Coordinates of C-alpha atoms in Angstrom, one line a residue:
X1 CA -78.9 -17.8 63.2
X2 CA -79.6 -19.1 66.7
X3 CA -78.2 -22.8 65.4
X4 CA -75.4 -21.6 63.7
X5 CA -73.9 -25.6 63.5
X6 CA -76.8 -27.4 62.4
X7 CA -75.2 -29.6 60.4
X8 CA -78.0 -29.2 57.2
X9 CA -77.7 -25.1 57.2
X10 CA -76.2 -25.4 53.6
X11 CA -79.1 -27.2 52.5
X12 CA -81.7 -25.3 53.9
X13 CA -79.9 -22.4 52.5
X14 CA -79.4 -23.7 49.1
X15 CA -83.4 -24.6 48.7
X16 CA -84.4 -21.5 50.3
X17 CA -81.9 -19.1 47.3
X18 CA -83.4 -21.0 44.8
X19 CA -87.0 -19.3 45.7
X20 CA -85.5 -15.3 45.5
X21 CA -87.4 -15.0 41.9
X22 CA -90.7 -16.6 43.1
X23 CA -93.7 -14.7 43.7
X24 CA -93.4 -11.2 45.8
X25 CA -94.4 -12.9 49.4
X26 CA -91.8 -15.7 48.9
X27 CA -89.5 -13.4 47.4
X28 CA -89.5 -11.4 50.3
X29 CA -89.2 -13.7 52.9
X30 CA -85.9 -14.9 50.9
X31 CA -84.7 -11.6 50.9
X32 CA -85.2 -11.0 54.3
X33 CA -84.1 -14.5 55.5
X34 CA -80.3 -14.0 54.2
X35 CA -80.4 -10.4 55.0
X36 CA -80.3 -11.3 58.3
X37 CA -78.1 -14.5 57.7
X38 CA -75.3 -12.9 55.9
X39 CA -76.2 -9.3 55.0
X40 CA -76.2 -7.7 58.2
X41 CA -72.8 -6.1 59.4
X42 CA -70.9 -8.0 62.0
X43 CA -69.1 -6.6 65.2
X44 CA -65.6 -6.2 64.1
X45 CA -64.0 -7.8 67.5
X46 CA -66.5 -11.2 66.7
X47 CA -64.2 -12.8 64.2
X48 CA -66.1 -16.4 65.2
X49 CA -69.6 -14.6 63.8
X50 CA -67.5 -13.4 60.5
X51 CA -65.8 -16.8 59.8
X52 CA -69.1 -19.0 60.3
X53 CA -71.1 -16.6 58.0
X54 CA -67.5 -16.8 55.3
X55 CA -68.0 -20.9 55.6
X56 CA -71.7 -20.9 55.1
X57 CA -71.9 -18.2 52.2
X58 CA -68.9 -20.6 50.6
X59 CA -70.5 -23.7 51.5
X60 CA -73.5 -22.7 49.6
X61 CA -71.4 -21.5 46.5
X62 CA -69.9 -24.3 46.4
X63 CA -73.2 -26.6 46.5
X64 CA -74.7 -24.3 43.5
X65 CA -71.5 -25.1 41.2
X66 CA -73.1 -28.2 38.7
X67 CA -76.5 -25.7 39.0
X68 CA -74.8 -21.8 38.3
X69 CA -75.1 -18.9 40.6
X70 CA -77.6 -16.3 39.0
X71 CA -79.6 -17.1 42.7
X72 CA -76.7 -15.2 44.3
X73 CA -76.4 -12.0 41.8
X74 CA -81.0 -11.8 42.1
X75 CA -80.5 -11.7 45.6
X76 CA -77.5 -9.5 45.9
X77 CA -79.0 -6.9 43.2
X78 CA -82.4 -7.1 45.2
X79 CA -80.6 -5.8 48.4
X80 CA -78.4 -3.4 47.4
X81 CA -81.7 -2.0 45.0
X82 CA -83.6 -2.3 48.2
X83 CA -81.1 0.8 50.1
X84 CA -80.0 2.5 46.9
X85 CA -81.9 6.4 48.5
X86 CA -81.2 5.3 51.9
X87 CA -78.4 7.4 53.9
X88 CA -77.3 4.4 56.4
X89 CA -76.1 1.2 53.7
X90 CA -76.0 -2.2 56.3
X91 CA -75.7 -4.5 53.0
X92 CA -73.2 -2.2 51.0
X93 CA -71.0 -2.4 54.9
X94 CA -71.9 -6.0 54.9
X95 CA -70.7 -6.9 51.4
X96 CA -67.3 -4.5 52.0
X97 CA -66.7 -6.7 55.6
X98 CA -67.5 -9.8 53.5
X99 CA -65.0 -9.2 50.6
X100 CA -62.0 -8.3 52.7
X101 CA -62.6 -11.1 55.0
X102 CA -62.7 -13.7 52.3
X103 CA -59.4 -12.2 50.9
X104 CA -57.8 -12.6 54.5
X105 CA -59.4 -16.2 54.4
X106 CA -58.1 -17.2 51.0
X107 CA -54.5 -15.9 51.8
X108 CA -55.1 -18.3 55.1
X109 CA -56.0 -21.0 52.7
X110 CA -52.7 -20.6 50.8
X111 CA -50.7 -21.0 53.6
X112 CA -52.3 -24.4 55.0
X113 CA -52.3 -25.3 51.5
X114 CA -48.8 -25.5 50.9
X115 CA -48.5 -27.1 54.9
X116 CA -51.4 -29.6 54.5
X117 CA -52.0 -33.1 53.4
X118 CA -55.3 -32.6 52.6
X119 CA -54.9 -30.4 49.8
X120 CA -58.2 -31.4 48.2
X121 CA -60.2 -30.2 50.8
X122 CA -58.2 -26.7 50.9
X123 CA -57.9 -26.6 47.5
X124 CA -62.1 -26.8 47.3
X125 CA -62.4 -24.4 49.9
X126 CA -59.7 -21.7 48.2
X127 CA -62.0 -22.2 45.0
X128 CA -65.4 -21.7 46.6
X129 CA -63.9 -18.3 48.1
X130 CA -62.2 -17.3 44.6
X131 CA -65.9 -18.1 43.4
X132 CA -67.6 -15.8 45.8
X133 CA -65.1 -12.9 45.4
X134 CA -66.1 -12.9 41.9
X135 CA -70.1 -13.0 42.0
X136 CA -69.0 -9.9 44.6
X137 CA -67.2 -8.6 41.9
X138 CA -69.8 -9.0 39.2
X139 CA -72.4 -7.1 40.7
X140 CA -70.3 -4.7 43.0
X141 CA -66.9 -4.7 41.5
X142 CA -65.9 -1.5 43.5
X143 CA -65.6 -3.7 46.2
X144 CA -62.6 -5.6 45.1
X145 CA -60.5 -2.5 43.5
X146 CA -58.1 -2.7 46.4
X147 CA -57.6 -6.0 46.3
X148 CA -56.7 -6.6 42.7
X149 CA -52.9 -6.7 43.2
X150 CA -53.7 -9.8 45.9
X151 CA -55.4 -11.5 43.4
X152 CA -52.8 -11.4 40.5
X153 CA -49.9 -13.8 41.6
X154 CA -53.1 -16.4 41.4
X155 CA -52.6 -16.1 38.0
X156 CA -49.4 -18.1 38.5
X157 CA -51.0 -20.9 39.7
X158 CA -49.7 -23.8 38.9
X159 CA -52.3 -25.9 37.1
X160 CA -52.2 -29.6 38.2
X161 CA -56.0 -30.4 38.8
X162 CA -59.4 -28.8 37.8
X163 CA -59.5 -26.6 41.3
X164 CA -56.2 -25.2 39.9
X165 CA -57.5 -24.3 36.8
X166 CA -61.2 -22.9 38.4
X167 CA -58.5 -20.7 40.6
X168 CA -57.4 -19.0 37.5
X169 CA -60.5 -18.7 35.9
X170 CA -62.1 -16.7 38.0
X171 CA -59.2 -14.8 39.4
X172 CA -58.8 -13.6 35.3
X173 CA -62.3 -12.7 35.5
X174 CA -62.2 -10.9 38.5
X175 CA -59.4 -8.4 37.1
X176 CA -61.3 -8.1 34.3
X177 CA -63.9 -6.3 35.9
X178 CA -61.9 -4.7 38.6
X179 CA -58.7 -3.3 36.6
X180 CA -60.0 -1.0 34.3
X181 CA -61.7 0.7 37.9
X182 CA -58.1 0.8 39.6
X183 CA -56.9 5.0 39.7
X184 CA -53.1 5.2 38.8
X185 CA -52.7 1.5 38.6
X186 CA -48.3 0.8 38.5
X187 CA -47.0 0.0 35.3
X188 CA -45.5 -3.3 36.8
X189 CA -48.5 -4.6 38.2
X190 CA -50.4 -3.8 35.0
X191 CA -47.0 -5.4 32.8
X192 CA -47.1 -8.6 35.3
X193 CA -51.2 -9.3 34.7
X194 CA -50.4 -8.8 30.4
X195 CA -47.3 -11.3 30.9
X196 CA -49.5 -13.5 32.9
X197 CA -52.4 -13.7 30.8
X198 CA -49.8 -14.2 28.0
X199 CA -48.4 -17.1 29.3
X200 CA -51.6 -19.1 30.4
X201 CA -53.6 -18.4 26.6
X202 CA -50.4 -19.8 24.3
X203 CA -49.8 -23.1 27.4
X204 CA -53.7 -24.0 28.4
X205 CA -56.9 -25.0 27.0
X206 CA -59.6 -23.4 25.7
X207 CA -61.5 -22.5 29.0
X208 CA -58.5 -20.5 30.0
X209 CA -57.5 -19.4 26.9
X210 CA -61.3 -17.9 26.6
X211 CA -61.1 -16.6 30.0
X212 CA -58.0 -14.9 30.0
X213 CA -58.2 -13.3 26.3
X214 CA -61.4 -11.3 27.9
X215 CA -59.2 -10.4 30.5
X216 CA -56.4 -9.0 28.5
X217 CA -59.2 -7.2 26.2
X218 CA -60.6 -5.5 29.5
X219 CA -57.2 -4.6 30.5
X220 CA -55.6 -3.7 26.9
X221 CA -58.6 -1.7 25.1
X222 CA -59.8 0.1 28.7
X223 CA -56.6 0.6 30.4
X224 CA -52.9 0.2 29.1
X225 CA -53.7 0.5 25.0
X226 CA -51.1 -2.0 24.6
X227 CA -51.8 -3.0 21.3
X228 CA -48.2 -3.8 20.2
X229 CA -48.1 -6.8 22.9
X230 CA -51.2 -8.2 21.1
X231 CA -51.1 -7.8 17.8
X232 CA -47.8 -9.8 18.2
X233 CA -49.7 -12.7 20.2
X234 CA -52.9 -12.6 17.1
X235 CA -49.7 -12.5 14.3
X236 CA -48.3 -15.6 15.6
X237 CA -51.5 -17.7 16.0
X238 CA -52.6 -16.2 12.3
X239 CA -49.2 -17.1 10.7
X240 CA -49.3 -20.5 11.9
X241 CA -52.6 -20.7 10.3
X242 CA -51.7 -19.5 7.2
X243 CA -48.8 -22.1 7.1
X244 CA -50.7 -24.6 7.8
X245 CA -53.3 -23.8 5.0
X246 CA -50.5 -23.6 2.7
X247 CA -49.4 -27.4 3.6
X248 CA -52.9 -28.1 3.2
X249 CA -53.3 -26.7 -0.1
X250 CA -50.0 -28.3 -1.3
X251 CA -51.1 -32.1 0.0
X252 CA -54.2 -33.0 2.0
X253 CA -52.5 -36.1 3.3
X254 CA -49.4 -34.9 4.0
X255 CA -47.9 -36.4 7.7
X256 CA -47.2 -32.7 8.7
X257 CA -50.8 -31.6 9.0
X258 CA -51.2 -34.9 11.4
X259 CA -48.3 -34.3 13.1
X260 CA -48.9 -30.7 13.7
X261 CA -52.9 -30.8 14.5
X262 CA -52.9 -29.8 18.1
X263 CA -50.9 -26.3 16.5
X264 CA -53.8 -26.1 14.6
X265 CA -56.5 -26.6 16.6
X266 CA -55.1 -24.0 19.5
X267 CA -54.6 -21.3 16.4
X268 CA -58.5 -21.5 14.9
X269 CA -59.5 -21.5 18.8
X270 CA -57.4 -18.3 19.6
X271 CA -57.1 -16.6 16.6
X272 CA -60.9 -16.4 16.7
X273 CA -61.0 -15.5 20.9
X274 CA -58.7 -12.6 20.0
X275 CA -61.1 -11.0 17.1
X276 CA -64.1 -11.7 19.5
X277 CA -62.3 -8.7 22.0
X278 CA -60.1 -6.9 19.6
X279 CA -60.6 -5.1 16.3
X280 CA -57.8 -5.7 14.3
X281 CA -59.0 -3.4 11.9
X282 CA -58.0 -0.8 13.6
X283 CA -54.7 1.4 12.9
X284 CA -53.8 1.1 16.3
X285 CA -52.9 -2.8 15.6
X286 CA -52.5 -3.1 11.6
X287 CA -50.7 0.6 11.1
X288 CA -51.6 1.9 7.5
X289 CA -52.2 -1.5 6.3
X290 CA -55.1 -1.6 4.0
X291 CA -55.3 -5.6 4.6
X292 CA -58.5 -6.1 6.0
X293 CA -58.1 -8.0 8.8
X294 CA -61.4 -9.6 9.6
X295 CA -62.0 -10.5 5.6
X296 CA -58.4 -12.1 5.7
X297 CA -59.7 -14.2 9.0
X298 CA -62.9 -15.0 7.8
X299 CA -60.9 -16.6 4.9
X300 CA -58.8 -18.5 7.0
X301 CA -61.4 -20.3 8.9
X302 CA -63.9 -20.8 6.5
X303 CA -61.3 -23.0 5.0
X304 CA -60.6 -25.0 7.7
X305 CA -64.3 -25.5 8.0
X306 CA -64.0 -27.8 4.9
X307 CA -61.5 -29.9 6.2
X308 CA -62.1 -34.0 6.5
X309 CA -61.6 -34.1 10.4
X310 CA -64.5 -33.2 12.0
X311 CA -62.4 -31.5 15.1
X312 CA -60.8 -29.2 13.2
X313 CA -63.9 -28.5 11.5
X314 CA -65.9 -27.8 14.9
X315 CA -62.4 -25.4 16.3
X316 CA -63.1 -23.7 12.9
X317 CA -66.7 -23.2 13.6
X318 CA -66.2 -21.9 17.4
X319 CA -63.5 -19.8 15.9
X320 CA -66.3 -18.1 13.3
X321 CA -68.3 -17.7 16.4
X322 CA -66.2 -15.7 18.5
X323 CA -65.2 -13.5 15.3
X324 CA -69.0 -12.5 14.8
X325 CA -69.0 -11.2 17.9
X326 CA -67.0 -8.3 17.5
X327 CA -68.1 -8.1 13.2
X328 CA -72.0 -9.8 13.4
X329 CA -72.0 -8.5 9.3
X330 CA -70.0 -11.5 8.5
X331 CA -73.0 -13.6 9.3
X332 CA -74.5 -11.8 5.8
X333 CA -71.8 -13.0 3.8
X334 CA -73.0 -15.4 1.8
X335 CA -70.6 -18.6 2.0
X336 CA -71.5 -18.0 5.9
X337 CA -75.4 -18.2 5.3
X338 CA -74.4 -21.3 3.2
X339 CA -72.2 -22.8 5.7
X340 CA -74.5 -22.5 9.1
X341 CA -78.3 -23.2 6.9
X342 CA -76.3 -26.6 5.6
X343 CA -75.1 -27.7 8.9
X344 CA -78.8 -27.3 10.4
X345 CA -80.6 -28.8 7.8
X346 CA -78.4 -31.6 6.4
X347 CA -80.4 -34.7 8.1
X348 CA -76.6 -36.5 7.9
X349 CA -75.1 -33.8 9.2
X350 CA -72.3 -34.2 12.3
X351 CA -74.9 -33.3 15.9
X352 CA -71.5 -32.2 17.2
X353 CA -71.0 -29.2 14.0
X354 CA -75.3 -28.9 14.5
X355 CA -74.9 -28.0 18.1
X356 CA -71.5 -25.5 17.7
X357 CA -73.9 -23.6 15.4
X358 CA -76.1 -23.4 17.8
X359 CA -74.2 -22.2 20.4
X360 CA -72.4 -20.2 18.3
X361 CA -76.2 -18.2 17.3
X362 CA -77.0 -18.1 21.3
X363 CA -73.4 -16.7 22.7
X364 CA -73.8 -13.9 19.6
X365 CA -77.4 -13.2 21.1
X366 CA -76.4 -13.4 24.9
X367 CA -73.7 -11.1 23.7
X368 CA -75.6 -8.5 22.4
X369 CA -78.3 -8.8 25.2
X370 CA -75.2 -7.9 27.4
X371 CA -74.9 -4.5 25.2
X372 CA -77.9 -3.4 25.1
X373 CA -78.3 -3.8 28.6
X374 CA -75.1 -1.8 29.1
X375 CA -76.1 1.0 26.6
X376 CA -79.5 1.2 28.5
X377 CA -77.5 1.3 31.9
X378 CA -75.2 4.4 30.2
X379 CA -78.1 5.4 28.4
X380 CA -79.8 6.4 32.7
X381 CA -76.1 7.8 33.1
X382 CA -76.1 10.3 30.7
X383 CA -80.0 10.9 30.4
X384 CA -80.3 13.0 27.4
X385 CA -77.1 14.0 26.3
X386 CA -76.7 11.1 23.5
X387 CA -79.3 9.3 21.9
X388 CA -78.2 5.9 23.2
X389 CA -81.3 4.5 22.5
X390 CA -81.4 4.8 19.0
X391 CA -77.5 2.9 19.1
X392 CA -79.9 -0.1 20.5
X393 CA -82.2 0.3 18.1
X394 CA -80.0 -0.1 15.3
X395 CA -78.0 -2.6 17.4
X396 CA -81.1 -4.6 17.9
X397 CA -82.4 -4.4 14.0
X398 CA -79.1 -5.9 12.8
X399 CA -80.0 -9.3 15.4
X400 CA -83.5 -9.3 14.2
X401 CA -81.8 -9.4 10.1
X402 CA -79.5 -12.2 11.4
X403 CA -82.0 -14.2 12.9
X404 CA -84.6 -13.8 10.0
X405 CA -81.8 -15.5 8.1
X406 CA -81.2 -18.7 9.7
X407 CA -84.8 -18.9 11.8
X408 CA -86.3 -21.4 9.5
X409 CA -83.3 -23.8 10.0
X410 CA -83.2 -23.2 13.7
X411 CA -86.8 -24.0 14.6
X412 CA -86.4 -27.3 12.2
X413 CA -84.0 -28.3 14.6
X414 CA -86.4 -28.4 17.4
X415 CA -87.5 -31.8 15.5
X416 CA -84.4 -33.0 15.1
X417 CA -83.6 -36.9 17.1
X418 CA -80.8 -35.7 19.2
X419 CA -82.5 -33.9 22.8
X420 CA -78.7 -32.0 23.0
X421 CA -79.7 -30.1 19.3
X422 CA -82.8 -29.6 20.3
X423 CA -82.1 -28.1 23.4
X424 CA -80.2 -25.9 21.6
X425 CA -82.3 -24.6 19.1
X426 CA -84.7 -23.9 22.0
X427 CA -82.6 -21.7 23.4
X428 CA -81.6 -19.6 20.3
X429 CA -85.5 -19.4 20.2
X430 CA -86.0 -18.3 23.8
X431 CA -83.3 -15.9 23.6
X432 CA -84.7 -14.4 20.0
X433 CA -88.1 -13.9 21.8
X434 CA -87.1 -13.0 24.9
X435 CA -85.2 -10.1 22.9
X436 CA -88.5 -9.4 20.6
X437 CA -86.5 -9.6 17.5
X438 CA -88.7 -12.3 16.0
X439 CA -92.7 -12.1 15.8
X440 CA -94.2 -15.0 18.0
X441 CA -96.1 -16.1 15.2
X442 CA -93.3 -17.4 13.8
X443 CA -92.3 -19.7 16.3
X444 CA -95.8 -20.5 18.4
X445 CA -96.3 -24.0 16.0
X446 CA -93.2 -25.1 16.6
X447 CA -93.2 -24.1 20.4
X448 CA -96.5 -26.1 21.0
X449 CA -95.2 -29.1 19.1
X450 CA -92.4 -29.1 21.4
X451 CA -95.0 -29.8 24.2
X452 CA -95.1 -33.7 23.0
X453 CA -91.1 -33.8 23.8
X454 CA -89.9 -36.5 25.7
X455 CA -87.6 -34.8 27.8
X456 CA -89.5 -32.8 30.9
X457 CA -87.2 -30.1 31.2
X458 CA -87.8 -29.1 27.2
X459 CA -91.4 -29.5 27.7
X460 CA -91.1 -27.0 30.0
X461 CA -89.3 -24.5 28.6
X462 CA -91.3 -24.6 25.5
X463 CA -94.6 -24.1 28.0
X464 CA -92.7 -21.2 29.6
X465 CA -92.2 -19.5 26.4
X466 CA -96.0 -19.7 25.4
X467 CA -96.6 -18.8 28.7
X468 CA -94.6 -15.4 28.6
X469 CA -96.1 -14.6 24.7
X470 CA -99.7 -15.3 26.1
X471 CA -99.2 -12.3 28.3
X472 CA -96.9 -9.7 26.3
X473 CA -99.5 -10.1 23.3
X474 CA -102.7 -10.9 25.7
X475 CA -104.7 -13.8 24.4
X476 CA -102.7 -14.2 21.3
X477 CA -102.7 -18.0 21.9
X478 CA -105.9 -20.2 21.8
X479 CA -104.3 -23.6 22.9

């Protein structure tokens, strides 16, 4: 504060956040420290205070980006928590000054951008302020309703390097959050941000693609119900699909299938990203169809999970992921259960099809985590007007069946040769625990064998997990 150019203030900052969930003293202090660093309100006629603390809040964003940013979201949840009953708000001012002057700063950027040669720098700079407006918007997105129709021409940015792409990444999951908040949105604006989204999930790859499908759930299913617009996108990713398994069927080896496997790749990738955030099923998309939907997609892929080439395979497998998202009973179905307990314990097995697996188990449980989190944040909303909990509860008992179904396989995997599976499968496990759908006993062995791993990091995480069952079931360990 009184050094405001030291040249290592990024630094300092950046080890100093990584302490706000250390013990309550040190905790504190962090608090405290950036409270008065960049949580404080500034004077509205000292511009030169607000653009020093814009620049070092960036700065530090963008230092954090190899390591993630849940350092930012503790320590802006801890403040705002911290003056939730109070009647005078300096963070909640702070955070509103801080979000409209990185908007003003990022339109600033745009224009040296297009007059600079050194777009790199610029670029990096309109990214680490995209970034921030985000984390903003994740834990505040109030904050950023009236600057929503700023933020959509981004979506038109055209994608020549990765800051390019980062731009519309995180401007698609900013509207996310913030449309479905907007009162009386236009038409137009709402019309543009579909088109938009449109256009970047059937021309980029599958970060976008996965990025901007959530988007156009958020803005379809909460705000325009245009389901018209999306059943036509799913119908012409699913028809290519079924084309292609026809040519398939007819002759394995035919020079069409080759010629025509990017096609195919993009359709298992996105037909599956659009049953992750819509449900087909519904009348609103499929009419008085009696097809079912998900059975007919779950067909599809399963299929393609037999191919010979090991890509399409994997894009079949991510594709299966996403769909049990939105239907986790597809994980009962048998050829399913066959399918994911084969890849994990065939020794010969591909590490790449082992791993999708993997992460396929740990989005589903992050996923539902995220739920039940949200049904226990409605659940304070509406006190006792719904049962919410007993929604969780049933939400919960269906993840504790799925685990129970492919646990064996997964904890097997923690021996496996390959540090990437078993890193993995020790997050499945963590996640599992951490959610109590699993009892400890089951995993403790296998947790305390991982203690011998070669890799530090896994050593440690296995410690941390015996660490946190020691204490919910006090002195069930005897190491």
């Amino acid at each position: 504060i009184e050094q405001p150019t030291f040249p290592k203030i990024t630094e300092m900052c950046v080890k100093m956040i990584r302490r706000v969930n250390d013990e309550e003293g040190i905790k504190k202090l962090v608090n405290e420290t950036f409270q008065k660093l960049w949580f404080t309100p500034t004077l509205h006629h000292d511009k030169e205070a607000m653009t020093r603390k814009i620049l070092n809040i960036t700065d530090v964003v963008a230092a954090c980006r190899d390591t993630g940013y849940d350092w930012f979201e503790q320590l802006l949840q801890n403040l705002l928590k911290s003056e939730e009953d109070a009647s005078y708000k300096p963070v909640k001012k702070a955070c509103t000054q801080l979000v409209d002057n990185l908007v003003e700063h990022i339109l600033k950027y745009e224009e040296s951008l297009s007059d600079s040669d050194n777009k790199s720098v610029n670029s990096g700079r309109l990214v680490a302020c995209i970034t921030t407006l985000f984390l903003f918007s994740k834990i505040r997105p109030q904050l950023m309703v009236k600057h929503a129709m700023t933020m959509q021409p981004y979506l038109t940015t055209k994608c020549s390097t990765q800051n390019d792409f980062m731009v519309i990444c995180n401007v698609a999951k900013i509207l996310e959050l913030v449309v479905p908040l907007m009162e009386h949105p236009s038409e137009t604006f709402l019309a543009t941000i579909e088109e938009d989204l449109m256009k970047l999930i059937i021309k980029y790859g599958m970060t976008v693609v996965q990025h901007c499908v959530s988007c156009l759930g958020a803005v379809v299913n909460k705000v325009t119900q245009n389901y018209k617009f999306v059943w036509a996108c799913f119908n012409r990713y699913y028809g290519a699909l079924s084309k292609l398994k026809s040519q398939h069927q007819e002759d394995p080896n035919s020079t069409i299938l080759t010629a025509n496997k990017p096609a195919l790749l993009r359709s298992l990738f996105t037909v599956g990203a659009l049953c992750r955030h819509f449900d087909f099923d519904q009348e609103d998309f499929k009419g008085n169809s009696k097809v079912n939907i998900k059975d007919k997609v779950l067909e599809l892929l399963m299929y393609f999970t037999k191919h010979s080439d090991e890509e399409v395979q994997t894009k079949a497998i991510i594709g299966l992921g996403f769909a049990f998202i939105q239907h986790p009973s597809l994980m009962f179905e048998q050829e399913v259960k066959t399918l994911y307990n084969s890849i994990l314990s065939d020794k010969n097995c591909s590490v790449n099809l082992k791993i999708q697996v993997l992460k396929n188990l740990q989005t589903y449980l992050q996923e539902e985590d995220t739920r039940m989190q949200q049904a226990d944040r409605d659940w304070k909303k509406v006190a006792k007007q719904e049962d919410l909990k007993e929604m969780g509860d049933i939400s919960s008992g269906m993840s504790s069946s799925i685990m129970q179904l492919y646990l064996k396989q997964v904890l097997e995997a923690f021996f496996h040769n390959q540090s990437s599976v078993r890193h993995f499968a020790l997050n499945v496990i963590a996640l599992t625990l951490n959610q109590g759908l699993i009892h400890p006993v089951q995993c403790v062995p296998y947790l305390i064998a991982m203690g011998t791993d070669p890799e530090p990091s896994m050593r440690n995480k296995a410690d941390q997990q015996l660490v946190e069952i020691d204490k919910k079931y006090a002195g069930f360990i005897h190491v």
